[in-house]
């Protein structure tokens, strides 16, 4: 069965994501909540089957490396980006010298991003460098106003602060456009016209099936999916692409896939190519992999703005351990790296495969204690946060404005 919604204007096919939300023994995955029934987190193989996407296998990674002429990013190599839709088509376009662009987003729910947000943006930065292509980043401040207890003004301000965090990841201002829904939709009528084109193709029954909306859902939420879908249409950015219809690649967390399954169903009906997608796994909360890290939950989260002391305290106090209850037991039985949050975080941030494998060997054998493993994570993350904060402190309002001004990109 195709991973896209096989709907027409008058019919709705029950979306797999909605099914997940109604099975007590399964993971709950939607664009706003992620809860797993397993201590090791979401079963991503099952998610691929239910969402109808394709696994990123060794054959695809080999082709990726052949096309770009260099090793793939460690986030791809270690399977953190594990699923895709039509990635082959993007690689083919690159081989043929045909244009495409990157699109990703951020929904601001706090004034600082957390370390988990670095994952999709790190890969986006790498993809931008490798493919030498434009990137558009949507700040869905409107979405957070609708779903969170935030005013329009609060969400907009948080979006601007998050934009500075994004810029600090190292994006090229000549190839990157960051926009706030609250401002850009009013600036460019082309964006709004494309929103209407998408809205005209999707019924209320369809969004109920996809997102679980009901009769008490506010109309802003019902209309929002078309807003997140619209950046897929290149003509929504006339300053960058003019009237050219150019496909895009979307790196995002797998919980955002329902938006783009809807979008991929609509695109051919309004004369556009379907977007390609790269899906990443969830960055687990400090308390364990049953939930993802959330910017609105302070004790589950390491913010990019945390001080070294705050980082150390959070990891030592809250990071779930896969170790044994006593030192003696741990020396004898060893720790469980599949459950241990400190080790799982190191898999995201430690680039040296050999060093990571040695840590796993020592922890699994009991040679390395939980406190020692936590110290390795603290020593790994502290310079990441410190460097990010130093770069962010230099981002002025003028630099922010340069990134957020509609313009031609290289």
Short mmCIF file of C-alpha atoms in Angstrom, two decimals:
data_model
loop_
_atom_site.label_atom_id
_atom_site.label_comp_id
_atom_site.label_asym_id
_atom_site.label_seq_id
_atom_site.Cartn_x
_atom_site.Cartn_y
_atom_site.Cartn_z
CA UNK A 1 0.00 0.00 0.00
CA UNK A 2 1.25 3.47 -0.81
CA UNK A 3 2.51 5.60 2.08
CA UNK A 4 0.50 8.55 0.78
CA UNK A 5 -3.13 9.03 1.60
CA UNK A 6 -5.20 7.31 -1.04
CA UNK A 7 -8.07 9.74 -0.81
CA UNK A 8 -10.13 11.85 -3.11
CA UNK A 9 -12.07 14.96 -2.22
CA UNK A 10 -15.14 13.06 -1.04
CA UNK A 11 -13.58 9.99 0.58
CA UNK A 12 -11.23 9.45 3.49
CA UNK A 13 -8.90 6.55 4.19
CA UNK A 14 -8.12 6.03 7.88
CA UNK A 15 -4.57 7.25 8.51
CA UNK A 16 -2.08 4.91 10.18
CA UNK A 17 -1.14 7.59 12.69
CA UNK A 18 -4.74 7.74 13.89
CA UNK A 19 -4.70 3.95 14.27
CA UNK A 20 -1.60 4.19 16.46
CA UNK A 21 -3.40 6.55 18.81
CA UNK A 22 -6.19 4.09 19.42
CA UNK A 23 -4.25 0.92 20.22
CA UNK A 24 -3.46 0.66 23.92
CA UNK A 25 -0.58 -1.74 23.34
CA UNK A 26 1.06 0.42 20.68
CA UNK A 27 3.10 3.61 20.63
CA UNK A 28 1.24 6.91 20.54
CA UNK A 29 2.76 9.06 17.79
CA UNK A 30 1.26 12.26 16.44
CA UNK A 31 2.71 15.71 15.60
CA UNK A 32 2.18 16.92 19.18
CA UNK A 33 2.69 13.89 21.45
CA UNK A 34 4.97 10.87 21.47
CA UNK A 35 4.60 8.14 24.12
CA UNK A 36 6.01 4.64 23.81
CA UNK A 37 4.88 1.50 25.60
CA UNK A 38 8.48 0.21 25.67
CA UNK A 39 11.42 1.25 27.86
CA UNK A 40 13.59 1.28 24.74
CA UNK A 41 11.29 3.76 22.99
CA UNK A 42 9.27 3.77 19.79
CA UNK A 43 9.37 0.68 17.55
CA UNK A 44 10.52 2.38 14.37
CA UNK A 45 10.23 -0.71 12.18
CA UNK A 46 6.53 -0.90 13.04
CA UNK A 47 6.22 2.83 12.41
CA UNK A 48 7.68 2.42 8.91
CA UNK A 49 5.13 -0.30 8.15
CA UNK A 50 2.19 1.68 9.48
CA UNK A 51 3.20 4.97 7.87
CA UNK A 52 4.11 3.28 4.61
CA UNK A 53 7.53 4.94 4.27
CA UNK A 54 10.76 3.23 3.18
CA UNK A 55 13.69 2.19 5.35
CA UNK A 56 17.06 3.82 4.73
CA UNK A 57 19.12 0.70 4.10
CA UNK A 58 22.79 0.07 3.31
CA UNK A 59 22.11 0.08 -0.42
CA UNK A 60 20.61 3.57 -0.29
CA UNK A 61 23.44 4.87 1.90
CA UNK A 62 25.96 3.44 -0.56
CA UNK A 63 24.24 5.23 -3.42
CA UNK A 64 24.12 8.43 -1.37
CA UNK A 65 27.87 8.28 -0.79
CA UNK A 66 28.57 7.52 -4.44
CA UNK A 67 26.46 10.48 -5.59
CA UNK A 68 28.01 13.03 -3.21
CA UNK A 69 31.53 11.59 -3.32
CA UNK A 70 32.03 11.50 0.45
CA UNK A 71 30.88 9.57 3.55
CA UNK A 72 27.36 10.27 4.77
CA UNK A 73 26.74 12.14 8.02
CA UNK A 74 27.02 10.03 11.19
CA UNK A 75 23.32 10.67 11.89
CA UNK A 76 22.55 8.79 8.67
CA UNK A 77 25.25 6.18 9.20
CA UNK A 78 24.00 5.31 12.70
CA UNK A 79 20.37 5.14 11.64
CA UNK A 80 19.03 8.22 13.40
CA UNK A 81 17.63 9.23 10.05
CA UNK A 82 16.05 5.88 9.39
CA UNK A 83 13.17 6.35 6.96
CA UNK A 84 12.48 8.25 3.75
CA UNK A 85 10.09 9.01 0.95
CA UNK A 86 11.49 9.39 -2.58
CA UNK A 87 15.07 10.18 -1.53
CA UNK A 88 16.20 8.38 -4.70
CA UNK A 89 14.46 11.07 -6.78
CA UNK A 90 16.47 13.82 -5.06
CA UNK A 91 19.75 11.96 -5.58
CA UNK A 92 18.85 11.51 -9.25
CA UNK A 93 18.13 15.22 -9.64
CA UNK A 94 21.48 16.03 -8.07
CA UNK A 95 23.24 13.66 -10.50
CA UNK A 96 21.43 15.35 -13.39
CA UNK A 97 22.26 18.86 -12.19
CA UNK A 98 18.59 19.72 -11.69
CA UNK A 99 17.58 22.09 -8.87
CA UNK A 100 15.81 21.27 -5.61
CA UNK A 101 15.64 22.90 -2.19
CA UNK A 102 15.52 21.91 1.46
CA UNK A 103 12.60 22.71 3.74
CA UNK A 104 12.33 22.17 7.48
CA UNK A 105 10.68 23.95 10.40
CA UNK A 106 10.56 24.75 14.07
CA UNK A 107 7.53 25.19 16.31
CA UNK A 108 8.59 27.60 19.10
CA UNK A 109 7.31 26.56 22.53
CA UNK A 110 10.12 28.05 24.63
CA UNK A 111 12.64 30.86 24.25
CA UNK A 112 15.48 28.35 23.79
CA UNK A 113 15.77 25.25 21.65
CA UNK A 114 16.97 22.04 23.28
CA UNK A 115 19.77 19.67 22.28
CA UNK A 116 17.34 17.38 20.47
CA UNK A 117 16.53 20.17 18.03
CA UNK A 118 20.15 20.12 16.89
CA UNK A 119 19.56 16.76 15.21
CA UNK A 120 17.45 17.82 12.18
CA UNK A 121 19.22 21.17 11.91
CA UNK A 122 22.65 19.52 12.00
CA UNK A 123 21.67 17.29 9.11
CA UNK A 124 20.10 20.24 7.25
CA UNK A 125 23.37 22.16 7.60
CA UNK A 126 25.29 19.17 6.24
CA UNK A 127 22.84 18.70 3.36
CA UNK A 128 23.01 22.41 2.50
CA UNK A 129 26.80 22.20 2.32
CA UNK A 130 26.87 18.92 0.39
CA UNK A 131 24.21 19.80 -2.18
CA UNK A 132 24.90 23.57 -2.27
CA UNK A 133 21.18 24.26 -2.35
CA UNK A 134 18.70 26.75 -0.84
CA UNK A 135 17.01 26.07 2.50
CA UNK A 136 13.73 27.51 3.79
CA UNK A 137 12.92 27.24 7.50
CA UNK A 138 9.37 27.80 8.68
CA UNK A 139 8.73 29.10 12.20
CA UNK A 140 5.25 27.79 13.00
CA UNK A 141 4.50 30.37 15.68
CA UNK A 142 0.84 30.21 14.65
CA UNK A 143 0.71 26.48 15.40
CA UNK A 144 2.11 26.92 18.91
CA UNK A 145 -0.41 29.66 19.65
CA UNK A 146 -3.19 27.25 18.68
CA UNK A 147 -1.89 24.19 20.55
CA UNK A 148 -0.16 25.74 23.57
CA UNK A 149 -1.25 28.19 26.24
CA UNK A 150 0.55 31.04 24.46
CA UNK A 151 -0.57 34.39 23.12
CA UNK A 152 0.22 35.44 19.57
CA UNK A 153 2.80 37.89 20.91
CA UNK A 154 4.51 35.29 23.13
CA UNK A 155 4.75 32.70 20.37
CA UNK A 156 6.07 35.24 17.85
CA UNK A 157 8.77 36.41 20.27
CA UNK A 158 9.80 32.82 21.04
CA UNK A 159 10.06 32.17 17.32
CA UNK A 160 12.55 35.00 16.88
CA UNK A 161 14.64 33.69 19.77
CA UNK A 162 14.57 30.20 18.27
CA UNK A 163 15.65 31.66 14.93
CA UNK A 164 18.85 32.89 16.58
CA UNK A 165 19.48 29.36 17.89
CA UNK A 166 18.96 28.05 14.35
CA UNK A 167 21.35 30.59 12.83
CA UNK A 168 23.95 29.61 15.43
CA UNK A 169 24.01 26.13 13.85
CA UNK A 170 26.08 27.68 11.08
CA UNK A 171 23.70 28.17 8.17
CA UNK A 172 24.80 30.24 5.19
CA UNK A 173 22.79 33.48 5.02
CA UNK A 174 23.19 33.49 1.23
CA UNK A 175 21.39 30.14 0.96
CA UNK A 176 18.95 30.27 3.91
CA UNK A 177 15.59 31.95 4.38
CA UNK A 178 13.91 31.80 7.79
CA UNK A 179 10.32 33.01 8.03
CA UNK A 180 7.63 33.46 10.66
CA UNK A 181 4.12 32.42 9.64
CA UNK A 182 2.78 35.46 11.49
CA UNK A 183 4.68 37.84 9.22
CA UNK A 184 5.45 36.11 5.92
CA UNK A 185 1.92 35.00 5.04
CA UNK A 186 0.85 38.64 5.09
CA UNK A 187 3.88 39.75 3.08
CA UNK A 188 3.55 37.42 0.12
CA UNK A 189 0.11 36.79 -1.44
CA UNK A 190 1.60 33.86 -3.37
CA UNK A 191 1.96 31.92 -0.11
CA UNK A 192 -1.65 32.54 0.86
CA UNK A 193 -2.92 31.60 -2.60
CA UNK A 194 -1.10 28.28 -2.39
CA UNK A 195 -2.58 27.70 1.07
CA UNK A 196 -6.04 28.07 -0.42
CA UNK A 197 -5.17 25.70 -3.28
CA UNK A 198 -4.23 23.06 -0.71
CA UNK A 199 -7.20 23.73 1.57
CA UNK A 200 -9.53 23.31 -1.38
CA UNK A 201 -8.25 19.74 -1.89
CA UNK A 202 -8.62 18.48 1.70
CA UNK A 203 -11.92 17.81 3.46
CA UNK A 204 -12.77 18.01 7.15
CA UNK A 205 -13.27 14.23 7.17
CA UNK A 206 -9.75 13.79 5.85
CA UNK A 207 -8.05 15.93 8.50
CA UNK A 208 -10.13 14.21 11.18
CA UNK A 209 -8.81 10.88 9.95
CA UNK A 210 -5.23 12.09 9.67
CA UNK A 211 -4.89 14.19 12.82
CA UNK A 212 -7.68 12.98 15.08
CA UNK A 213 -9.59 16.27 15.09
CA UNK A 214 -13.18 16.20 16.32
CA UNK A 215 -16.22 18.47 16.43
CA UNK A 216 -14.82 20.44 19.38
CA UNK A 217 -11.48 21.22 17.68
CA UNK A 218 -10.99 24.93 17.08
CA UNK A 219 -11.08 25.88 13.42
CA UNK A 220 -7.53 27.26 13.54
CA UNK A 221 -6.18 23.75 14.18
CA UNK A 222 -8.30 22.31 11.39
CA UNK A 223 -6.91 24.84 8.91
CA UNK A 224 -3.29 24.69 10.08
CA UNK A 225 -2.10 21.56 8.17
CA UNK A 226 -2.34 23.52 4.93
CA UNK A 227 -0.01 26.16 6.41
CA UNK A 228 2.70 23.60 7.09
CA UNK A 229 2.14 22.08 3.66
CA UNK A 230 2.48 25.32 1.70
CA UNK A 231 6.32 25.69 1.83
CA UNK A 232 6.45 22.47 -0.22
CA UNK A 233 5.25 24.56 -3.19
CA UNK A 234 8.24 26.53 -4.49
CA UNK A 235 6.04 29.32 -5.88
CA UNK A 236 5.22 30.22 -2.27
CA UNK A 237 8.64 31.91 -2.30
CA UNK A 238 8.60 34.17 -5.37
CA UNK A 239 11.69 36.07 -4.23
CA UNK A 240 13.71 32.85 -4.27
CA UNK A 241 12.21 30.75 -7.07
CA UNK A 242 9.97 33.09 -9.04
CA UNK A 243 7.29 31.01 -10.74
CA UNK A 244 9.46 27.91 -11.17
CA UNK A 245 8.07 24.65 -9.82
CA UNK A 246 10.97 22.99 -8.02
CA UNK A 247 10.72 19.93 -5.72
CA UNK A 248 12.01 19.89 -2.16
CA UNK A 249 13.53 17.53 0.40
CA UNK A 250 12.20 17.74 3.96
CA UNK A 251 14.36 16.49 6.85
CA UNK A 252 12.05 16.18 9.87
CA UNK A 253 11.09 13.98 12.80
CA UNK A 254 8.79 11.08 11.89
CA UNK A 255 5.92 12.60 13.92
CA UNK A 256 5.62 15.35 11.29
CA UNK A 257 5.02 12.84 8.49
CA UNK A 258 1.18 13.04 8.63
CA UNK A 259 1.36 16.63 7.39
CA UNK A 260 3.36 15.60 4.36
CA UNK A 261 1.42 12.46 3.55
CA UNK A 262 -1.53 14.81 3.18
CA UNK A 263 0.64 17.15 1.12
CA UNK A 264 1.96 14.40 -1.16
CA UNK A 265 -1.62 13.44 -1.95
CA UNK A 266 -2.48 17.02 -2.91
CA UNK A 267 0.63 18.07 -4.88
CA UNK A 268 -0.01 16.14 -8.13
CA UNK A 269 -3.59 17.43 -8.19
CA UNK A 270 -2.40 21.05 -8.26
CA UNK A 271 0.52 20.54 -10.62
CA UNK A 272 3.51 20.11 -8.27
CA UNK A 273 5.98 17.30 -7.58
CA UNK A 274 5.57 15.39 -4.35
CA UNK A 275 8.09 16.40 -1.68
CA UNK A 276 10.76 13.90 -0.64
CA UNK A 277 11.32 13.29 3.07
CA UNK A 278 14.03 12.16 5.47
CA UNK A 279 12.65 11.01 8.84
CA UNK A 280 14.67 11.14 12.05
CA UNK A 281 14.08 9.30 15.31
CA UNK A 282 12.94 11.09 18.45
CA UNK A 283 15.48 12.50 20.86
CA UNK A 284 14.50 10.86 24.17
CA UNK A 285 13.69 12.74 27.36
CA UNK A 286 16.18 12.58 30.21
CA UNK A 287 13.80 10.32 32.14
CA UNK A 288 13.88 7.65 29.43
CA UNK A 289 12.95 6.76 25.86
CA UNK A 290 9.23 6.37 26.50
CA UNK A 291 8.74 10.05 25.60
CA UNK A 292 10.64 12.52 23.45
CA UNK A 293 12.46 15.54 24.84
CA UNK A 294 10.13 18.55 24.99
CA UNK A 295 11.12 22.22 25.11
CA UNK A 296 8.16 22.92 27.38
CA UNK A 297 9.22 20.32 30.01
CA UNK A 298 12.24 21.78 31.84
CA UNK A 299 13.26 18.66 33.79
CA UNK A 300 13.13 16.42 30.72
CA UNK A 301 15.18 18.78 28.64
CA UNK A 302 18.70 20.13 28.17
CA UNK A 303 18.27 23.60 26.73
CA UNK A 304 20.86 25.14 24.45
CA UNK A 305 20.94 28.02 26.94
CA UNK A 306 21.76 25.84 29.99
CA UNK A 307 24.92 26.67 31.90
CA UNK A 308 27.59 23.99 32.46
CA UNK A 309 26.33 23.68 36.03
CA UNK A 310 22.71 23.23 34.94
CA UNK A 311 23.78 20.67 32.33
CA UNK A 312 25.77 18.70 34.91
CA UNK A 313 22.95 18.75 37.46
CA UNK A 314 20.30 17.64 34.94
CA UNK A 315 22.34 14.71 33.69
CA UNK A 316 23.44 13.56 37.13
CA UNK A 317 19.98 13.96 38.65
CA UNK A 318 17.57 13.05 35.85
CA UNK A 319 19.33 10.99 33.14
CA UNK A 320 17.82 7.50 33.24
CA UNK A 321 20.40 4.82 33.97
CA UNK A 322 20.73 1.42 32.38
CA UNK A 323 23.06 0.33 35.19
CA UNK A 324 22.47 -2.02 38.10
CA UNK A 325 21.29 -1.00 41.57
CA UNK A 326 24.67 -1.57 43.29
CA UNK A 327 28.29 -1.25 42.19
CA UNK A 328 28.82 -4.94 42.88
CA UNK A 329 25.91 -5.98 40.69
CA UNK A 330 26.98 -3.58 37.95
CA UNK A 331 30.55 -4.92 37.94
CA UNK A 332 29.12 -8.44 37.63
CA UNK A 333 26.21 -7.92 35.21
CA UNK A 334 27.11 -4.71 33.37
CA UNK A 335 24.81 -1.96 32.11
CA UNK A 336 22.13 -1.91 29.42
CA UNK A 337 23.11 0.59 26.73
CA UNK A 338 19.72 0.26 25.02
CA UNK A 339 18.08 1.78 28.12
CA UNK A 340 20.78 4.14 29.33
CA UNK A 341 20.03 7.73 28.31
CA UNK A 342 23.63 8.94 28.70
CA UNK A 343 24.82 6.35 26.19
CA UNK A 344 21.93 7.09 23.83
CA UNK A 345 22.80 10.80 23.90
CA UNK A 346 26.44 9.98 23.15
CA UNK A 347 25.29 8.12 20.03
CA UNK A 348 23.89 11.40 18.76
CA UNK A 349 26.80 13.65 19.66
CA UNK A 350 30.01 11.57 19.70
CA UNK A 351 31.27 11.35 16.12
CA UNK A 352 34.11 8.84 16.69
CA UNK A 353 32.68 5.36 16.06
CA UNK A 354 35.60 3.56 17.69
CA UNK A 355 35.42 5.62 20.88
CA UNK A 356 31.68 5.08 21.11
CA UNK A 357 32.04 1.33 20.62
CA UNK A 358 34.68 1.18 23.36
CA UNK A 359 32.36 3.01 25.77
CA UNK A 360 29.61 0.52 24.97
CA UNK A 361 31.94 -2.42 25.57
CA UNK A 362 33.11 -1.07 28.92
CA UNK A 363 29.63 -0.16 30.16
CA UNK A 364 28.06 -3.43 29.03
CA UNK A 365 30.80 -5.42 30.76
CA UNK A 366 30.55 -3.47 34.02
CA UNK A 367 34.01 -1.94 33.67
CA UNK A 368 32.45 1.53 33.32
CA UNK A 369 30.03 2.73 36.03
CA UNK A 370 26.94 4.85 35.48
CA UNK A 371 28.49 7.91 37.13
CA UNK A 372 31.53 7.60 34.88
CA UNK A 373 29.34 7.30 31.79
CA UNK A 374 27.39 10.40 32.83
CA UNK A 375 30.67 12.30 33.22
CA UNK A 376 31.66 11.35 29.64
CA UNK A 377 28.33 12.75 28.42
CA UNK A 378 28.78 15.95 30.45
CA UNK A 379 32.29 16.39 29.05
CA UNK A 380 30.96 15.79 25.52
CA UNK A 381 27.95 18.11 25.71
CA UNK A 382 29.48 21.01 27.66
CA UNK A 383 31.66 22.26 24.77
CA UNK A 384 28.73 21.79 22.35
CA UNK A 385 26.54 24.10 24.44
CA UNK A 386 29.35 26.54 25.21
CA UNK A 387 30.31 26.90 21.55
CA UNK A 388 26.66 27.33 20.53
CA UNK A 389 26.10 30.03 23.16
CA UNK A 390 29.22 31.91 22.08
CA UNK A 391 28.08 31.98 18.45
CA UNK A 392 24.49 32.86 19.38
CA UNK A 393 25.64 35.80 21.52
CA UNK A 394 27.11 37.39 18.39
CA UNK A 395 23.87 37.16 16.40
CA UNK A 396 22.48 40.68 16.32
CA UNK A 397 18.98 41.77 15.34
CA UNK A 398 20.50 42.93 12.05
CA UNK A 399 21.84 39.45 11.30
CA UNK A 400 18.47 37.96 12.23
CA UNK A 401 16.75 40.39 9.88
CA UNK A 402 19.10 39.43 7.05
CA UNK A 403 18.06 35.79 7.36
CA UNK A 404 14.35 36.69 7.58
CA UNK A 405 14.20 39.14 4.66
CA UNK A 406 12.54 37.68 1.53
CA UNK A 407 15.22 37.76 -1.16
CA UNK A 408 16.99 35.86 -3.91
CA UNK A 409 19.22 33.07 -2.58
CA UNK A 410 22.42 31.79 -4.17
#
